[in-house]
XYZ file of C-alpha atoms in Angstrom:
649
model
C 0.016 -0.021 0.043
C 1.139 3.506 -0.859
C 2.401 5.833 1.857
C -0.230 7.798 3.684
C -3.079 5.253 2.489
C -6.102 5.040 4.622
C -7.279 1.659 6.062
C -9.421 0.197 8.935
C -7.630 -1.207 12.161
C -9.471 -3.126 14.943
C -8.024 -3.314 18.281
C -9.291 -6.410 20.008
C -9.124 -6.947 23.939
C -10.649 -10.289 25.681
C -11.235 -9.853 29.323
C -11.501 -13.133 31.598
C -11.732 -13.716 35.333
C -8.542 -14.416 37.101
C -10.201 -17.525 38.700
C -12.924 -19.654 37.824
C -14.550 -22.730 39.433
C -15.146 -26.100 37.972
C -18.902 -26.477 36.942
C -19.801 -22.785 37.529
C -20.351 -20.432 34.739
C -17.557 -17.416 34.345
C -18.305 -14.402 32.091
C -16.167 -13.323 29.129
C -16.193 -9.889 27.216
C -14.482 -9.040 23.938
C -13.880 -5.520 23.106
C -13.397 -4.695 19.333
C -12.521 -1.017 18.422
C -12.164 0.466 14.967
C -9.034 2.773 15.496
C -8.206 2.795 11.750
C -9.209 5.570 9.140
C -11.529 3.538 7.345
C -14.676 1.497 7.965
C -13.895 -2.452 8.651
C -16.145 -4.614 6.360
C -17.149 -8.334 7.063
C -16.138 -8.794 10.701
C -15.978 -12.478 12.073
C -15.016 -13.247 15.481
C -13.492 -16.622 16.395
C -12.738 -17.653 20.132
C -10.770 -20.743 20.940
C -11.844 -21.996 24.374
C -9.317 -23.864 26.737
C -9.637 -27.650 26.921
C -12.991 -28.743 28.583
C -14.377 -25.174 28.841
C -17.978 -25.100 27.370
C -19.982 -22.360 26.112
C -23.089 -21.573 27.851
C -25.980 -21.636 25.381
C -28.191 -18.452 25.317
C -25.482 -16.612 27.135
C -24.288 -14.215 24.275
C -24.992 -10.448 24.277
C -23.568 -8.350 21.320
C -23.744 -4.710 21.568
C -23.356 -2.786 18.363
C -23.222 0.991 17.839
C -26.972 0.828 16.815
C -28.341 -1.950 19.074
C -27.770 -5.530 20.508
C -28.231 -8.963 19.519
C -28.288 -12.203 21.589
C -27.193 -14.822 18.750
C -25.225 -17.682 19.773
C -22.061 -18.619 18.134
C -21.475 -21.485 15.774
C -19.517 -23.909 17.735
C -16.893 -26.082 16.054
C -15.232 -29.151 17.560
C -16.562 -28.083 20.847
C -13.904 -25.506 21.775
C -14.369 -23.031 18.964
C -16.850 -20.264 18.757
C -17.529 -18.103 15.801
C -19.805 -15.183 15.324
C -20.193 -13.814 11.923
C -21.252 -10.218 12.560
C -21.702 -9.371 8.759
C -25.415 -9.899 8.600
C -25.972 -8.220 12.001
C -23.639 -4.975 11.605
C -21.638 -3.926 8.624
C -19.444 -2.104 8.302
C -17.753 -0.883 11.725
C -17.090 2.836 11.069
C -14.061 4.460 12.414
C -13.972 4.957 16.281
C -17.028 2.729 16.560
C -16.890 -0.440 18.842
C -18.637 -3.872 19.350
C -18.766 -5.372 22.640
C -19.319 -9.228 22.947
C -20.414 -10.621 26.202
C -20.555 -14.555 26.721
C -20.508 -17.281 29.426
C -18.590 -20.562 29.761
C -18.354 -23.433 32.196
C -15.237 -25.201 32.956
C -16.007 -29.083 33.106
C -14.313 -31.735 35.284
C -10.966 -31.865 33.016
C -10.289 -28.130 32.798
C -6.802 -27.178 33.862
C -5.399 -23.834 35.369
C -2.898 -21.526 33.423
C -4.989 -21.352 30.198
C -6.517 -18.630 28.306
C -9.199 -17.562 25.958
C -7.792 -16.763 22.611
C -9.762 -14.563 20.173
C -9.094 -13.753 16.282
C -11.101 -11.193 14.663
C -11.228 -11.530 10.793
C -12.343 -8.314 8.705
C -11.669 -7.459 5.187
C -8.515 -9.397 4.185
C -6.833 -9.041 7.477
C -7.120 -10.372 11.027
C -6.244 -9.376 14.513
C -5.419 -11.918 17.347
C -5.384 -11.769 20.994
C -5.597 -13.856 24.037
C -6.884 -13.289 27.781
C -4.727 -13.485 30.909
C -4.279 -17.035 32.246
C -6.847 -18.453 34.447
C -6.838 -20.282 37.855
C -9.235 -22.984 37.733
C -10.562 -23.922 41.231
C -12.190 -27.547 41.940
C -13.989 -29.120 44.842
C -12.685 -32.178 46.658
C -15.054 -34.309 48.698
C -13.699 -35.744 51.897
C -16.354 -38.659 52.825
C -16.423 -40.141 56.210
C -18.496 -42.828 57.794
C -17.965 -42.733 61.720
C -17.415 -44.772 63.547
C -15.615 -47.046 61.009
C -16.149 -50.095 63.264
C -18.513 -50.740 66.111
C -19.699 -53.833 67.966
C -23.186 -55.256 68.236
C -25.262 -58.357 68.295
C -28.267 -59.273 66.352
C -31.359 -57.205 67.606
C -29.186 -54.220 68.632
C -29.275 -50.744 67.043
C -26.038 -49.274 65.560
C -25.418 -45.509 64.807
C -23.361 -43.920 62.200
C -22.519 -40.465 61.123
C -22.035 -39.762 57.530
C -19.781 -36.475 56.843
C -19.389 -34.762 53.543
C -16.699 -32.155 53.691
C -15.520 -29.760 50.836
C -11.567 -29.788 51.276
C -10.948 -28.490 47.731
C -10.234 -25.073 46.374
C -13.362 -24.659 44.569
C -17.275 -25.296 45.435
C -18.710 -28.750 44.992
C -21.594 -28.761 42.680
C -24.607 -31.351 42.161
C -23.286 -33.693 45.017
C -25.024 -36.976 45.095
C -24.866 -39.187 48.430
C -25.770 -42.893 48.041
C -25.975 -44.596 51.623
C -26.390 -48.498 51.339
C -26.982 -50.737 54.195
C -26.242 -54.433 53.537
C -28.634 -57.272 53.994
C -27.798 -57.683 57.624
C -28.985 -54.303 58.595
C -32.443 -52.488 58.359
C -32.814 -48.686 58.648
C -34.194 -47.516 61.831
C -33.971 -43.746 61.253
C -32.084 -41.444 59.730
C -31.721 -37.283 59.310
C -31.151 -37.681 55.523
C -33.591 -35.571 53.330
C -34.437 -38.633 51.427
C -33.232 -42.234 51.520
C -31.128 -43.906 50.483
C -30.012 -41.114 47.983
C -29.866 -37.677 48.738
C -28.444 -34.610 46.968
C -26.610 -30.993 47.627
C -26.627 -28.420 44.896
C -23.505 -26.792 46.285
C -21.370 -27.387 49.089
C -18.668 -24.271 49.554
C -14.922 -24.745 50.226
C -14.656 -25.793 53.941
C -18.119 -26.689 54.314
C -19.391 -29.900 55.885
C -22.683 -31.723 55.465
C -23.716 -34.345 58.299
C -26.451 -36.977 58.199
C -27.195 -39.328 61.063
C -28.137 -43.013 60.119
C -29.420 -45.437 62.852
C -29.963 -49.169 61.600
C -30.705 -52.464 63.400
C -28.743 -55.470 63.127
C -30.904 -58.417 61.773
C -28.424 -60.807 60.548
C -24.897 -62.171 61.392
C -23.282 -61.417 57.706
C -23.250 -58.459 55.568
C -23.480 -56.177 58.547
C -21.723 -53.225 56.989
C -22.677 -49.785 55.715
C -21.395 -48.154 52.479
C -21.593 -44.512 51.390
C -20.588 -43.344 48.053
C -20.672 -39.765 47.276
C -19.923 -37.720 43.808
C -20.156 -34.471 42.146
C -19.703 -32.774 38.847
C -21.427 -31.356 35.842
C -21.951 -33.072 32.553
C -20.148 -36.017 33.825
C -18.560 -37.024 37.348
C -15.798 -35.099 38.555
C -15.062 -37.275 41.519
C -16.382 -40.277 43.087
C -15.327 -41.443 46.494
C -16.342 -44.259 48.996
C -16.459 -44.930 52.869
C -17.623 -47.860 54.823
C -18.462 -48.588 58.423
C -18.555 -52.241 59.695
C -20.170 -53.939 62.884
C -18.042 -56.633 64.710
C -20.592 -59.248 65.817
C -21.406 -60.041 69.374
C -21.798 -63.731 69.631
C -24.807 -64.747 71.780
C -25.202 -68.429 71.823
C -28.705 -70.113 72.556
C -28.942 -73.204 74.484
C -32.339 -75.127 73.992
C -33.389 -77.988 76.229
C -36.533 -80.050 76.405
C -38.616 -82.594 78.356
C -41.479 -84.871 77.096
C -44.071 -86.407 79.118
C -45.305 -89.045 79.594
C -42.730 -91.429 78.717
C -43.222 -94.272 77.951
C -46.752 -93.529 76.556
C -49.872 -95.274 76.847
C -52.433 -95.161 74.203
C -56.125 -96.013 74.709
C -57.348 -98.844 72.343
C -59.943 -96.579 70.563
C -58.323 -93.019 71.199
C -55.170 -90.915 71.390
C -52.779 -90.033 74.031
C -51.901 -86.661 74.986
C -48.270 -85.780 74.849
C -46.677 -82.626 76.714
C -43.247 -80.890 75.627
C -41.535 -78.207 77.464
C -38.959 -76.341 75.659
C -36.685 -74.024 77.309
C -33.783 -71.563 75.796
C -31.491 -70.742 78.724
C -28.838 -69.327 76.535
C -27.617 -65.683 75.808
C -29.171 -65.387 72.475
C -32.338 -66.267 70.516
C -32.857 -69.725 69.075
C -34.260 -69.856 65.588
C -36.306 -72.467 63.787
C -36.596 -74.474 66.810
C -38.203 -77.736 65.598
C -38.397 -81.493 66.159
C -38.196 -84.049 63.632
C -40.369 -86.949 64.758
C -39.320 -90.365 63.490
C -40.897 -93.815 64.138
C -44.507 -92.633 63.389
C -46.153 -95.962 62.123
C -48.553 -96.063 59.044
C -51.932 -95.432 60.300
C -50.714 -93.028 63.204
C -50.912 -89.319 63.386
C -49.942 -86.135 65.370
C -53.166 -83.990 65.851
C -54.589 -81.146 67.987
C -51.253 -79.277 68.255
C -51.039 -76.299 70.427
C -48.242 -73.722 70.434
C -46.409 -75.355 67.310
C -47.153 -76.604 64.048
C -46.779 -80.354 62.942
C -45.771 -80.583 59.015
C -46.822 -84.281 58.115
C -44.641 -83.811 54.764
C -41.403 -84.075 56.743
C -42.718 -85.266 60.071
C -41.488 -81.981 61.682
C -42.982 -80.205 64.816
C -42.089 -76.512 64.226
C -42.021 -74.542 67.341
C -40.140 -71.435 65.774
C -38.331 -68.398 67.281
C -37.271 -68.427 70.981
C -36.012 -65.456 72.718
C -33.350 -65.905 75.263
C -34.401 -67.065 78.741
C -37.726 -67.968 77.526
C -39.693 -71.212 77.458
C -42.748 -72.842 75.652
C -45.141 -75.407 76.495
C -46.335 -77.581 73.565
C -48.780 -80.357 73.447
C -50.244 -82.661 70.870
C -52.274 -85.940 70.564
C -50.609 -89.062 69.232
C -52.407 -92.207 68.322
C -54.356 -94.053 65.264
C -55.958 -91.924 62.509
C -59.687 -91.940 62.775
C -60.949 -95.097 60.859
C -57.587 -96.805 60.867
C -57.846 -98.138 64.313
C -58.272 -101.651 63.233
C -54.932 -101.921 61.308
C -52.682 -99.543 63.349
C -49.897 -101.286 65.170
C -49.797 -101.591 68.828
C -46.250 -100.524 69.941
C -43.271 -98.554 68.809
C -40.771 -95.902 69.465
C -41.022 -92.169 68.776
C -37.478 -90.871 67.831
C -37.446 -87.091 68.699
C -34.614 -85.286 66.856
C -34.161 -81.678 67.970
C -32.699 -78.887 65.517
C -32.475 -75.083 65.793
C -30.099 -72.234 64.624
C -28.490 -69.565 66.551
C -28.888 -65.735 65.706
C -26.651 -66.436 62.719
C -28.827 -69.001 61.253
C -25.929 -71.568 61.804
C -26.823 -74.768 63.272
C -26.299 -74.998 66.941
C -25.360 -78.100 69.183
C -28.931 -79.538 69.621
C -29.747 -81.445 72.934
C -29.645 -85.438 72.509
C -32.127 -87.412 70.407
C -35.017 -88.563 72.703
C -36.666 -91.901 72.369
C -40.221 -92.469 73.504
C -41.743 -95.908 73.437
C -45.365 -96.082 73.095
C -47.686 -99.040 73.753
C -51.426 -98.991 72.656
C -53.917 -100.815 74.673
C -54.770 -104.004 73.209
C -58.167 -104.700 71.589
C -60.370 -107.879 72.158
C -59.048 -111.297 70.971
C -60.288 -114.797 70.732
C -57.794 -117.416 71.620
C -58.442 -120.743 70.155
C -56.454 -123.996 70.823
C -56.963 -127.432 69.189
C -55.405 -130.455 70.571
C -55.348 -134.084 69.841
C -53.056 -136.950 68.956
C -50.429 -136.510 66.484
C -50.592 -139.994 64.936
C -53.774 -141.767 64.203
C -53.862 -145.199 62.608
C -56.641 -145.724 60.030
C -59.584 -147.587 61.673
C -58.662 -146.036 65.270
C -60.972 -143.427 67.083
C -59.469 -140.162 68.201
C -60.738 -137.428 70.643
C -59.852 -133.738 69.908
C -60.121 -130.932 72.525
C -61.278 -127.290 71.683
C -60.738 -124.193 73.846
C -62.129 -120.958 72.915
C -61.247 -117.953 75.156
C -62.705 -114.096 74.707
C -60.414 -111.300 76.223
C -62.019 -107.955 75.901
C -58.673 -105.920 76.066
C -59.437 -102.339 75.982
C -62.984 -102.700 75.089
C -66.003 -102.598 77.494
C -67.784 -105.794 76.201
C -68.050 -108.293 79.025
C -69.057 -110.947 76.494
C -69.748 -111.596 72.808
C -71.797 -114.125 70.937
C -70.504 -116.013 67.845
C -70.584 -119.311 65.979
C -67.718 -121.948 66.385
C -66.840 -124.420 63.574
C -64.732 -127.325 63.683
C -63.586 -128.723 60.170
C -62.557 -132.306 60.042
C -60.584 -134.043 57.409
C -62.615 -136.093 54.603
C -62.985 -139.870 55.814
C -63.442 -138.930 59.089
C -66.600 -140.271 61.115
C -68.077 -138.254 63.750
C -68.645 -140.397 66.859
C -69.540 -137.640 69.444
C -70.569 -134.132 68.286
C -70.875 -132.610 71.819
C -73.928 -130.402 71.250
C -72.779 -129.251 67.707
C -74.555 -129.384 64.395
C -72.823 -131.626 61.933
C -72.933 -130.363 58.301
C -70.511 -131.873 55.806
C -67.013 -131.965 57.310
C -68.050 -129.188 59.799
C -69.209 -129.113 63.380
C -70.990 -125.834 64.210
C -71.820 -124.429 67.759
C -74.254 -121.990 66.944
C -74.768 -118.565 69.045
C -72.011 -119.726 71.513
C -71.630 -116.899 74.297
C -68.053 -116.137 75.378
C -67.375 -114.457 78.702
C -64.357 -112.283 79.109
C -61.439 -114.535 80.372
C -63.585 -117.564 80.761
C -62.725 -120.668 78.261
C -65.269 -122.283 76.606
C -64.111 -125.866 76.098
C -65.567 -128.688 73.894
C -64.183 -132.272 72.896
C -65.195 -134.094 70.090
C -64.499 -137.840 68.736
C -63.853 -139.295 65.435
C -63.139 -142.466 63.896
C -60.035 -142.264 61.380
C -61.563 -143.749 58.110
C -59.272 -141.517 55.842
C -56.495 -142.759 53.763
C -53.324 -143.438 55.356
C -49.667 -142.249 54.596
C -50.525 -138.550 54.665
C -50.767 -135.476 56.935
C -54.233 -134.362 57.861
C -55.621 -131.077 59.303
C -58.366 -130.491 61.924
C -58.998 -126.745 62.296
C -61.441 -124.699 64.295
C -62.552 -120.997 63.687
C -64.888 -118.541 65.030
C -67.170 -116.283 63.048
C -66.112 -112.517 62.722
C -67.338 -110.222 65.439
C -67.065 -106.316 65.674
C -65.382 -104.698 68.588
C -65.998 -101.388 70.490
C -63.608 -99.599 67.459
C -65.965 -101.251 64.914
C -63.002 -103.458 63.936
C -63.495 -107.096 63.059
C -61.811 -109.785 64.997
C -61.990 -113.759 65.151
C -59.996 -116.681 66.070
C -58.721 -119.860 64.703
C -56.501 -122.707 65.252
C -55.533 -125.804 63.324
C -53.956 -129.412 64.377
C -51.929 -131.440 62.125
C -51.640 -134.983 62.529
C -50.433 -138.148 60.668
C -52.952 -140.614 59.328
C -50.768 -143.815 59.070
C -51.390 -147.176 57.903
C -51.790 -149.820 60.450
C -48.484 -151.712 61.369
C -50.117 -154.982 60.438
C -52.048 -154.691 57.323
C -55.239 -156.831 56.872
C -57.945 -157.498 54.179
C -56.024 -159.932 53.887
C -52.863 -159.537 56.027
C -49.910 -159.099 53.608
C -47.247 -156.577 54.912
C -46.405 -155.451 58.331
C -44.194 -152.260 58.417
C -42.488 -150.354 61.511
C -40.407 -147.309 60.892
C -38.154 -146.128 63.663
C -35.694 -143.253 64.194
C -32.864 -142.836 66.372
C -32.981 -140.463 67.906
C -36.384 -139.073 67.006
C -35.287 -135.751 68.694
C -32.014 -134.009 68.051
C -30.178 -130.880 67.079
C -29.543 -129.530 63.705
C -26.358 -130.431 62.060
C -26.709 -134.044 63.487
C -27.743 -137.161 61.833
C -30.673 -139.311 62.348
C -30.604 -143.209 61.540
C -33.884 -144.560 60.288
C -34.720 -148.248 60.304
C -37.755 -149.576 58.331
C -38.818 -153.248 59.638
C -40.925 -154.788 57.060
C -42.453 -158.514 56.875
C -43.935 -159.911 53.694
C -46.747 -162.267 53.897
C -46.659 -163.655 50.417
C -44.452 -165.066 47.760
C -43.284 -162.593 45.211
C -40.158 -161.483 43.110
C -38.027 -158.697 44.568
C -38.393 -157.058 41.401
C -42.115 -156.397 42.144
C -41.273 -154.113 44.885
C -40.317 -150.343 44.836
C -39.075 -148.283 47.813
C -38.648 -144.709 48.261
C -37.383 -142.328 51.364
C -39.088 -138.965 50.842
C -36.294 -137.305 52.944
C -38.661 -134.345 54.407
C -37.745 -131.086 55.830
C -34.529 -130.854 53.651
C -32.865 -134.124 54.835
C -29.878 -135.076 52.859
C -27.013 -137.512 53.052
C -23.754 -136.429 54.353
C -21.870 -134.173 53.347
C -24.309 -131.408 52.692
C -26.536 -131.731 49.734
C -25.793 -135.325 48.717
C -29.156 -136.870 47.656
C -27.759 -140.258 46.980
C -26.047 -142.363 49.624
C -25.668 -145.743 51.096
C -28.359 -148.015 52.715
C -28.082 -151.241 54.537
C -30.676 -153.897 53.419
C -30.700 -156.928 55.865
C -32.842 -160.027 54.778
C -34.213 -162.344 57.501
C -31.726 -160.728 59.961
C -28.714 -162.438 58.351
C -28.041 -161.416 54.814
C -26.690 -157.932 54.633
C -26.651 -155.977 51.437
C -24.949 -152.284 51.009
C -26.509 -150.398 48.139
C -26.865 -146.807 47.057
C -30.275 -145.085 47.207
C -31.272 -141.578 45.887
C -33.761 -139.652 48.470
C -36.838 -138.666 46.942
C -36.574 -141.424 44.121
C -38.237 -144.685 43.667
C -35.707 -147.418 43.895
C -36.350 -150.978 42.942
C -35.371 -153.885 44.928
C -34.802 -156.653 42.360
C -31.082 -156.697 43.297
C -31.976 -158.516 46.271
C -32.745 -161.517 44.091
C -29.033 -162.198 43.885
C -29.024 -162.826 47.589
C -32.567 -164.380 48.776
C -36.012 -165.376 47.416
C -39.045 -163.599 48.437
C -41.300 -165.787 50.055
C -44.027 -165.724 52.732
C -42.537 -164.562 56.105
C -39.472 -163.019 54.730
C -38.292 -159.867 56.875
C -36.323 -157.085 55.363
C -34.695 -154.163 57.093
C -33.722 -151.012 55.292
C -31.371 -148.689 57.294
C -29.669 -145.427 56.387
C -28.868 -142.012 58.303
C -29.793 -138.690 56.949
C -28.293 -135.228 58.020
C -30.402 -132.480 59.729
C -30.010 -129.209 58.259
C -33.353 -127.433 59.315
C -35.088 -127.147 62.578
C -38.745 -128.169 62.926
C -41.179 -131.076 63.882
C -42.301 -132.981 60.897
C -43.228 -136.538 59.915
C -40.609 -138.316 57.924
C -42.279 -140.806 55.288
C -41.073 -143.775 53.426
C -43.168 -145.627 50.704
C -43.496 -149.213 49.085
C -45.175 -149.857 45.889
C -45.724 -153.516 45.355
C -46.945 -154.935 41.933
C -49.901 -157.149 42.357
C -50.491 -156.403 46.211
C -52.014 -153.045 46.341
C -52.741 -151.439 50.047
C -56.484 -151.359 50.519
C -56.194 -148.748 53.227
C -54.309 -146.148 51.108
C -55.783 -143.506 48.928
C -52.889 -144.437 46.083
C -52.653 -148.331 46.810
C -49.210 -147.813 48.047
C -47.832 -148.733 51.582
C -46.745 -145.906 53.675
C -44.930 -145.450 57.063
C -44.064 -142.245 58.975
C -42.626 -141.125 62.112
C -42.685 -137.745 63.798
C -39.198 -135.993 64.167
C -38.073 -132.819 66.050
C -35.239 -130.940 65.173
C -34.049 -127.979 67.445
C -31.046 -125.775 67.300
């Protein structure tokens, strides 16, 4: 430009505070003066703000020579502000001024020692300037939960003081406090404006806010109180944390109990009442006091419980919570369920297993398991006995004795009426019915009256006209009667005996057979020797005769399980032949033809020993099958001989 040329010149100044506070707006002023000799055209103002300073929308006031405007700047990249003044005022004449006022807020990451920089563009030139450096003040929370540690037990109240102090260089803004009681604590009271979150809009430097918190200890774990505090703007500038804890005071419970009566007597048609006294003599509460009751038979129940609850699903009598130094009286009824008296057992043992927890829900050392025996009073019964001879030869007479006794037990019935029936074997002939009615194979005494504890006795006589070689049964029974509980009861008994063939068979006389045992009474794991003494009264061939030892009651030869063993055959007392036989199988005697002929009057001894494994009383049978000479007294035409054996331990 030639010397002396005229031109505009803009003098620019930006004024900023010496100090600003984080999260608080501060005001800034830009002065633009045309000190040149010509108007300045097309003015644009750019402001570059420091990092994390943010323009406050709507804060602009622009003062022109002819008026004002509140237009906000265009914002680029968050930190750059641009006001295009051309549409608003153009040109700026010599000695005229424009003043721009605006506000900005330093956010959390703003730092000290920074400036606002301004560049004003006009015509084809620009002017740049910067404000003085600024000190950025920020608040700092000191958060305290006092006391940090205190002792207490379950049920006690604990007190805390929450202090929020600003120890920073600037105010705290938008302070949020969150106080959290863990699950072992329950709020009792507080001075906080709201719970569990409260707020402070501003806390000045050095200022302290105080809140008191009172809580109840309800558990043994998670018994601490945490508090969190934060402040900031458009984000959190600071977060901090404090905690107060409870040191648990142990207060153990001590539960004991008694049960009465013991043993327990249960009426026949009712239930018995049971009393339990439960005491907690410890220093602390007992929780979930309960008794698992085992040994309850099917058909029994616990009913009418007081001061407790019985859960049938897990057989638990639940008493619940017990304070220290307290006691409870619990009662219940125990006995057969209604309608199940008839099938309910008469005795047993209840197993009472106590359990409880302390204030911390920890299983505590429970008192010993209790055992309560119970006996239910017996109901009425009918005892029947039948006796007679254990061996009856075909053709002989036999007398049997019958005794029937009614016992009323737990019922009040002094006497009952019933029918008594004796059932005798086929082939028996009644010789003396003793007042009974005979029908088929039965003798019946109708409407017999039985008195409590007084035996009713009869005897009857029969002739044995049944087949021989078998076990027969003579039984006696009563008709069913209802007792005082509506239960059906009756009585019965049976008597087993051997129907044996005559030792000297007649019609005509052909065989005489006597079987003996030595010894007939023994202990198991011993042997018994059997001797069959047989006389034949006809001429025949030995091959016509078959012999079988049945080996009843699990008898074997020795050693154990051997079914084949040696037997001795003695003909006419002088010829001894040894030969194996198999127990339970038919054995032909034809091998004896090699030693002697079978003629009228021939005698034969068959001797063998068998081992006893099982106990019991039984008849040991042996059989003969003779071709051409059937037994007229036997159901199968064979000859049979048996002897009673008793084996004990």
